[in-house]
PDB file of N, CA and C in Angstrom:
ATOM      1  N   MET A 231       7.934   9.539  -8.100  1.00 86.00           N
ATOM      2  CA  MET A 231       7.375  10.228  -6.977  1.00 86.00           C
ATOM      3  C   MET A 231       5.931   9.748  -6.792  1.00 86.00           C
ATOM      4  N   VAL A 232       5.516   9.553  -5.558  1.00 91.00           N
ATOM      5  CA  VAL A 232       4.155   9.118  -5.246  1.00 91.00           C
ATOM      6  C   VAL A 232       3.498  10.186  -4.385  1.00 91.00           C
ATOM      7  N   LYS A 233       2.261  10.562  -4.774  1.00 93.00           N
ATOM      8  CA  LYS A 233       1.512  11.580  -4.033  1.00 93.00           C
ATOM      9  C   LYS A 233       0.117  11.054  -3.718  1.00 93.00           C
ATOM     10  N   LEU A 234      -0.444  11.561  -2.637  1.00 93.00           N
ATOM     11  CA  LEU A 234      -1.805  11.235  -2.250  1.00 93.00           C
ATOM     12  C   LEU A 234      -2.751  12.217  -2.927  1.00 93.00           C
ATOM     13  N   ALA A 235      -3.870  11.696  -3.457  1.00 92.00           N
ATOM     14  CA  ALA A 235      -4.875  12.534  -4.119  1.00 92.00           C
ATOM     15  C   ALA A 235      -6.254  11.972  -3.828  1.00 92.00           C
ATOM     16  N   VAL A 236      -7.287  12.698  -4.271  1.00 93.00           N
ATOM     17  CA  VAL A 236      -8.667  12.248  -4.111  1.00 93.00           C
ATOM     18  C   VAL A 236      -9.291  12.159  -5.496  1.00 93.00           C
ATOM     19  N   ASP A 237      -9.859  10.997  -5.825  1.00 87.00           N
ATOM     20  CA  ASP A 237     -10.558  10.792  -7.095  1.00 87.00           C
ATOM     21  C   ASP A 237     -11.860  11.572  -7.041  1.00 87.00           C
ATOM     22  N   LYS A 238     -12.058  12.517  -7.964  1.00 90.00           N
ATOM     23  CA  LYS A 238     -13.247  13.367  -7.953  1.00 90.00           C
ATOM     24  C   LYS A 238     -14.529  12.588  -8.254  1.00 90.00           C
ATOM     25  N   GLU A 239     -14.414  11.509  -9.022  1.00 88.00           N
ATOM     26  CA  GLU A 239     -15.592  10.718  -9.380  1.00 88.00           C
ATOM     27  C   GLU A 239     -16.102   9.881  -8.211  1.00 88.00           C
ATOM     28  N   THR A 240     -15.182   9.261  -7.454  1.00 90.00           N
ATOM     29  CA  THR A 240     -15.578   8.338  -6.390  1.00 90.00           C
ATOM     30  C   THR A 240     -15.329   8.894  -4.989  1.00 90.00           C
ATOM     31  N   ASN A 241     -14.623  10.022  -4.912  1.00 93.00           N
ATOM     32  CA  ASN A 241     -14.275  10.648  -3.642  1.00 93.00           C
ATOM     33  C   ASN A 241     -13.390   9.742  -2.775  1.00 93.00           C
ATOM     34  N   GLU A 242     -12.658   8.823  -3.400  1.00 89.00           N
ATOM     35  CA  GLU A 242     -11.745   7.917  -2.702  1.00 89.00           C
ATOM     36  C   GLU A 242     -10.333   8.476  -2.741  1.00 89.00           C
ATOM     37  N   LYS A 243      -9.561   8.168  -1.697  1.00 90.00           N
ATOM     38  CA  LYS A 243      -8.153   8.533  -1.688  1.00 90.00           C
ATOM     39  C   LYS A 243      -7.405   7.574  -2.614  1.00 90.00           C
ATOM     40  N   VAL A 244      -6.507   8.130  -3.416  1.00 89.00           N
ATOM     41  CA  VAL A 244      -5.704   7.329  -4.336  1.00 89.00           C
ATOM     42  C   VAL A 244      -4.249   7.787  -4.266  1.00 89.00           C
ATOM     43  N   ALA A 245      -3.353   6.910  -4.629  1.00 90.00           N
ATOM     44  CA  ALA A 245      -1.939   7.255  -4.744  1.00 90.00           C
ATOM     45  C   ALA A 245      -1.630   7.448  -6.224  1.00 90.00           C
ATOM     46  N   ILE A 246      -0.940   8.513  -6.538  1.00 91.00           N
ATOM     47  CA  ILE A 246      -0.541   8.775  -7.924  1.00 91.00           C
ATOM     48  C   ILE A 246       0.974   8.647  -8.005  1.00 91.00           C
ATOM     49  N   LYS A 247       1.415   7.705  -8.821  1.00 91.00           N
ATOM     50  CA  LYS A 247       2.851   7.504  -9.025  1.00 91.00           C
ATOM     51  C   LYS A 247       3.230   8.161 -10.344  1.00 91.00           C
ATOM     52  N   THR A 248       4.231   9.030 -10.292  1.00 93.00           N
ATOM     53  CA  THR A 248       4.645   9.807 -11.454  1.00 93.00           C
ATOM     54  C   THR A 248       6.053   9.412 -11.879  1.00 93.00           C
ATOM     55  N   TYR A 249       6.214   9.158 -13.159  1.00 92.00           N
ATOM     56  CA  TYR A 249       7.532   8.905 -13.743  1.00 92.00           C
ATOM     57  C   TYR A 249       7.843  10.057 -14.684  1.00 92.00           C
ATOM     58  N   GLU A 250       8.979  10.709 -14.484  1.00 92.00           N
ATOM     59  CA  GLU A 250       9.435  11.746 -15.403  1.00 92.00           C
ATOM     60  C   GLU A 250      10.108  11.053 -16.586  1.00 92.00           C
ATOM     61  N   LYS A 251       9.636  11.352 -17.794  1.00 89.00           N
ATOM     62  CA  LYS A 251      10.153  10.654 -18.970  1.00 89.00           C
ATOM     63  C   LYS A 251      11.629  10.929 -19.231  1.00 89.00           C
ATOM     64  N   PHE A 252      12.104  12.123 -18.888  1.00 89.00           N
ATOM     65  CA  PHE A 252      13.511  12.411 -19.144  1.00 89.00           C
ATOM     66  C   PHE A 252      14.427  11.542 -18.284  1.00 89.00           C
ATOM     67  N   LYS A 253      13.898  10.976 -17.194  1.00 89.00           N
ATOM     68  CA  LYS A 253      14.684  10.080 -16.352  1.00 89.00           C
ATOM     69  C   LYS A 253      14.648   8.640 -16.866  1.00 89.00           C
ATOM     70  N   LEU A 254      13.773   8.368 -17.838  1.00 88.00           N
ATOM     71  CA  LEU A 254      13.636   7.018 -18.392  1.00 88.00           C
ATOM     72  C   LEU A 254      14.375   6.899 -19.723  1.00 88.00           C
ATOM     73  N   ASN A 255      15.532   7.535 -19.823  1.00 87.00           N
ATOM     74  CA  ASN A 255      16.268   7.502 -21.077  1.00 87.00           C
ATOM     75  C   ASN A 255      16.977   6.165 -21.314  1.00 87.00           C
ATOM     76  N   ASP A 256      17.146   5.370 -20.274  1.00 88.00           N
ATOM     77  CA  ASP A 256      17.770   4.055 -20.397  1.00 88.00           C
ATOM     78  C   ASP A 256      16.704   3.030 -20.814  1.00 88.00           C
ATOM     79  N   VAL A 257      17.037   2.163 -21.746  1.00 90.00           N
ATOM     80  CA  VAL A 257      16.099   1.157 -22.252  1.00 90.00           C
ATOM     81  C   VAL A 257      15.610   0.254 -21.122  1.00 90.00           C
ATOM     82  N   HIS A 258      16.482  -0.123 -20.209  1.00 93.00           N
ATOM     83  CA  HIS A 258      16.112  -1.013 -19.105  1.00 93.00           C
ATOM     84  C   HIS A 258      15.123  -0.346 -18.156  1.00 93.00           C
ATOM     85  N   LYS A 259      15.304   0.934 -17.905  1.00 91.00           N
ATOM     86  CA  LYS A 259      14.367   1.664 -17.034  1.00 91.00           C
ATOM     87  C   LYS A 259      12.979   1.722 -17.658  1.00 91.00           C
ATOM     88  N   ARG A 260      12.911   1.997 -18.968  1.00 90.00           N
ATOM     89  CA  ARG A 260      11.611   2.042 -19.659  1.00 90.00           C
ATOM     90  C   ARG A 260      10.932   0.682 -19.621  1.00 90.00           C
ATOM     91  N   LYS A 261      11.704  -0.387 -19.840  1.00 93.00           N
ATOM     92  CA  LYS A 261      11.132  -1.734 -19.797  1.00 93.00           C
ATOM     93  C   LYS A 261      10.611  -2.062 -18.411  1.00 93.00           C
ATOM     94  N   ASN A 262      11.333  -1.657 -17.372  1.00 93.00           N
ATOM     95  CA  ASN A 262      10.891  -1.912 -16.000  1.00 93.00           C
ATOM     96  C   ASN A 262       9.585  -1.188 -15.688  1.00 93.00           C
ATOM     97  N   VAL A 263       9.452   0.038 -16.139  1.00 91.00           N
ATOM     98  CA  VAL A 263       8.209   0.785 -15.911  1.00 91.00           C
ATOM     99  C   VAL A 263       7.057   0.120 -16.658  1.00 91.00           C
ATOM    100  N   LYS A 264       7.274  -0.261 -17.898  1.00 91.00           N
ATOM    101  CA  LYS A 264       6.220  -0.939 -18.668  1.00 91.00           C
ATOM    102  C   LYS A 264       5.832  -2.265 -18.018  1.00 91.00           C
ATOM    103  N   ARG A 265       6.820  -2.989 -17.505  1.00 94.00           N
ATOM    104  CA  ARG A 265       6.551  -4.261 -16.833  1.00 94.00           C
ATOM    105  C   ARG A 265       5.738  -4.022 -15.557  1.00 94.00           C
ATOM    106  N   GLU A 266       6.112  -3.012 -14.784  1.00 91.00           N
ATOM    107  CA  GLU A 266       5.381  -2.699 -13.557  1.00 91.00           C
ATOM    108  C   GLU A 266       3.924  -2.357 -13.860  1.00 91.00           C
ATOM    109  N   ILE A 267       3.683  -1.553 -14.883  1.00 91.00           N
ATOM    110  CA  ILE A 267       2.317  -1.187 -15.271  1.00 91.00           C
ATOM    111  C   ILE A 267       1.546  -2.424 -15.702  1.00 91.00           C
ATOM    112  N   SER A 268       2.162  -3.273 -16.494  1.00 92.00           N
ATOM    113  CA  SER A 268       1.506  -4.497 -16.962  1.00 92.00           C
ATOM    114  C   SER A 268       1.127  -5.407 -15.797  1.00 92.00           C
ATOM    115  N   ILE A 269       2.045  -5.588 -14.855  1.00 91.00           N
ATOM    116  CA  ILE A 269       1.771  -6.450 -13.699  1.00 91.00           C
ATOM    117  C   ILE A 269       0.645  -5.876 -12.857  1.00 91.00           C
ATOM    118  N   LEU A 270       0.699  -4.565 -12.583  1.00 88.00           N
ATOM    119  CA  LEU A 270      -0.345  -3.945 -11.761  1.00 88.00           C
ATOM    120  C   LEU A 270      -1.718  -4.024 -12.427  1.00 88.00           C
ATOM    121  N   GLN A 271      -1.769  -3.921 -13.758  1.00 89.00           N
ATOM    122  CA  GLN A 271      -3.042  -4.028 -14.477  1.00 89.00           C
ATOM    123  C   GLN A 271      -3.633  -5.425 -14.368  1.00 89.00           C
ATOM    124  N   SER A 272      -2.788  -6.433 -14.264  1.00 92.00           N
ATOM    125  CA  SER A 272      -3.277  -7.806 -14.247  1.00 92.00           C
ATOM    126  C   SER A 272      -3.667  -8.289 -12.847  1.00 92.00           C
ATOM    127  N   LEU A 273      -3.231  -7.596 -11.806  1.00 91.00           N
ATOM    128  CA  LEU A 273      -3.510  -8.030 -10.434  1.00 91.00           C
ATOM    129  C   LEU A 273      -4.944  -7.718 -10.015  1.00 91.00           C
ATOM    130  N   ASP A 274      -5.542  -8.638  -9.291  1.00 90.00           N
ATOM    131  CA  ASP A 274      -6.870  -8.429  -8.724  1.00 90.00           C
ATOM    132  C   ASP A 274      -6.931  -9.166  -7.390  1.00 90.00           C
ATOM    133  N   HIS A 275      -6.494  -8.478  -6.334  1.00 90.00           N
ATOM    134  CA  HIS A 275      -6.446  -9.072  -5.005  1.00 90.00           C
ATOM    135  C   HIS A 275      -6.825  -7.994  -3.993  1.00 90.00           C
ATOM    136  N   PRO A 276      -7.619  -8.333  -2.972  1.00 89.00           N
ATOM    137  CA  PRO A 276      -8.076  -7.305  -2.028  1.00 89.00           C
ATOM    138  C   PRO A 276      -6.957  -6.673  -1.195  1.00 89.00           C
ATOM    139  N   ASN A 277      -5.831  -7.350  -1.042  1.00 88.00           N
ATOM    140  CA  ASN A 277      -4.748  -6.818  -0.218  1.00 88.00           C
ATOM    141  C   ASN A 277      -3.609  -6.196  -1.022  1.00 88.00           C
ATOM    142  N   ILE A 278      -3.782  -6.071  -2.326  1.00 83.00           N
ATOM    143  CA  ILE A 278      -2.763  -5.480  -3.186  1.00 83.00           C
ATOM    144  C   ILE A 278      -3.396  -4.303  -3.919  1.00 83.00           C
ATOM    145  N   ILE A 279      -2.632  -3.219  -4.046  1.00 80.00           N
ATOM    146  CA  ILE A 279      -3.167  -2.028  -4.697  1.00 80.00           C
ATOM    147  C   ILE A 279      -3.622  -2.348  -6.115  1.00 80.00           C
ATOM    148  N   LYS A 280      -4.588  -1.580  -6.598  1.00 84.00           N
ATOM    149  CA  LYS A 280      -5.128  -1.787  -7.939  1.00 84.00           C
ATOM    150  C   LYS A 280      -4.798  -0.568  -8.782  1.00 84.00           C
ATOM    151  N   LEU A 281      -4.341  -0.806  -9.991  1.00 88.00           N
ATOM    152  CA  LEU A 281      -4.052   0.268 -10.928  1.00 88.00           C
ATOM    153  C   LEU A 281      -5.353   0.621 -11.639  1.00 88.00           C
ATOM    154  N   HIS A 282      -5.821   1.849 -11.463  1.00 85.00           N
ATOM    155  CA  HIS A 282      -7.087   2.273 -12.063  1.00 85.00           C
ATOM    156  C   HIS A 282      -6.879   2.893 -13.443  1.00 85.00           C
ATOM    157  N   LYS A 283      -5.911   3.792 -13.546  1.00 87.00           N
ATOM    158  CA  LYS A 283      -5.699   4.504 -14.806  1.00 87.00           C
ATOM    159  C   LYS A 283      -4.209   4.767 -15.007  1.00 87.00           C
ATOM    160  N   THR A 284      -3.830   4.863 -16.277  1.00 90.00           N
ATOM    161  CA  THR A 284      -2.485   5.292 -16.648  1.00 90.00           C
ATOM    162  C   THR A 284      -2.635   6.413 -17.662  1.00 90.00           C
ATOM    163  N   ILE A 285      -1.956   7.514 -17.411  1.00 89.00           N
ATOM    164  CA  ILE A 285      -1.988   8.650 -18.330  1.00 89.00           C
ATOM    165  C   ILE A 285      -0.562   8.883 -18.811  1.00 89.00           C
ATOM    166  N   ASP A 286      -0.400   8.915 -20.125  1.00 90.00           N
ATOM    167  CA  ASP A 286       0.910   9.110 -20.740  1.00 90.00           C
ATOM    168  C   ASP A 286       0.916  10.482 -21.397  1.00 90.00           C
ATOM    169  N   THR A 287       1.669  11.438 -20.815  1.00 90.00           N
ATOM    170  CA  THR A 287       1.776  12.773 -21.383  1.00 90.00           C
ATOM    171  C   THR A 287       3.125  12.911 -22.079  1.00 90.00           C
ATOM    172  N   VAL A 288       3.389  14.086 -22.591  1.00 89.00           N
ATOM    173  CA  VAL A 288       4.646  14.334 -23.286  1.00 89.00           C
ATOM    174  C   VAL A 288       5.834  14.213 -22.330  1.00 89.00           C
ATOM    175  N   THR A 289       5.643  14.647 -21.087  1.00 91.00           N
ATOM    176  CA  THR A 289       6.770  14.681 -20.152  1.00 91.00           C
ATOM    177  C   THR A 289       6.683  13.649 -19.033  1.00 91.00           C
ATOM    178  N   GLN A 290       5.495  13.047 -18.805  1.00 90.00           N
ATOM    179  CA  GLN A 290       5.317  12.170 -17.659  1.00 90.00           C
ATOM    180  C   GLN A 290       4.451  10.965 -18.001  1.00 90.00           C
ATOM    181  N   VAL A 291       4.579   9.930 -17.143  1.00 88.00           N
ATOM    182  CA  VAL A 291       3.656   8.796 -17.135  1.00 88.00           C
ATOM    183  C   VAL A 291       3.074   8.782 -15.721  1.00 88.00           C
ATOM    184  N   LEU A 292       1.734   8.837 -15.632  1.00 85.00           N
ATOM    185  CA  LEU A 292       1.051   8.892 -14.341  1.00 85.00           C
ATOM    186  C   LEU A 292       0.236   7.625 -14.149  1.00 85.00           C
ATOM    187  N   ASN A 293       0.369   7.004 -12.986  1.00 83.00           N
ATOM    188  CA  ASN A 293      -0.397   5.810 -12.637  1.00 83.00           C
ATOM    189  C   ASN A 293      -1.180   6.089 -11.366  1.00 83.00           C
ATOM    190  N   PHE A 294      -2.479   5.772 -11.401  1.00 85.00           N
ATOM    191  CA  PHE A 294      -3.280   5.881 -10.180  1.00 85.00           C
ATOM    192  C   PHE A 294      -4.413   4.902 -10.222  1.00 85.00           C
TER     193      PHE A 294
END
């Protein structure tokens, strides 16, 4: 799920992508999420979104 939010530090609009961990019970799904995070962290282009932070909780993985 992707939601719109505002970063309190910079006052910028950000998109937060949430993965529910119980839905990532398949090994391939977990690998795909890890690959997506890795690719987004390595990208640096003005026309492509930038991954600022990843938060890993007990029930969710949040990217924004």
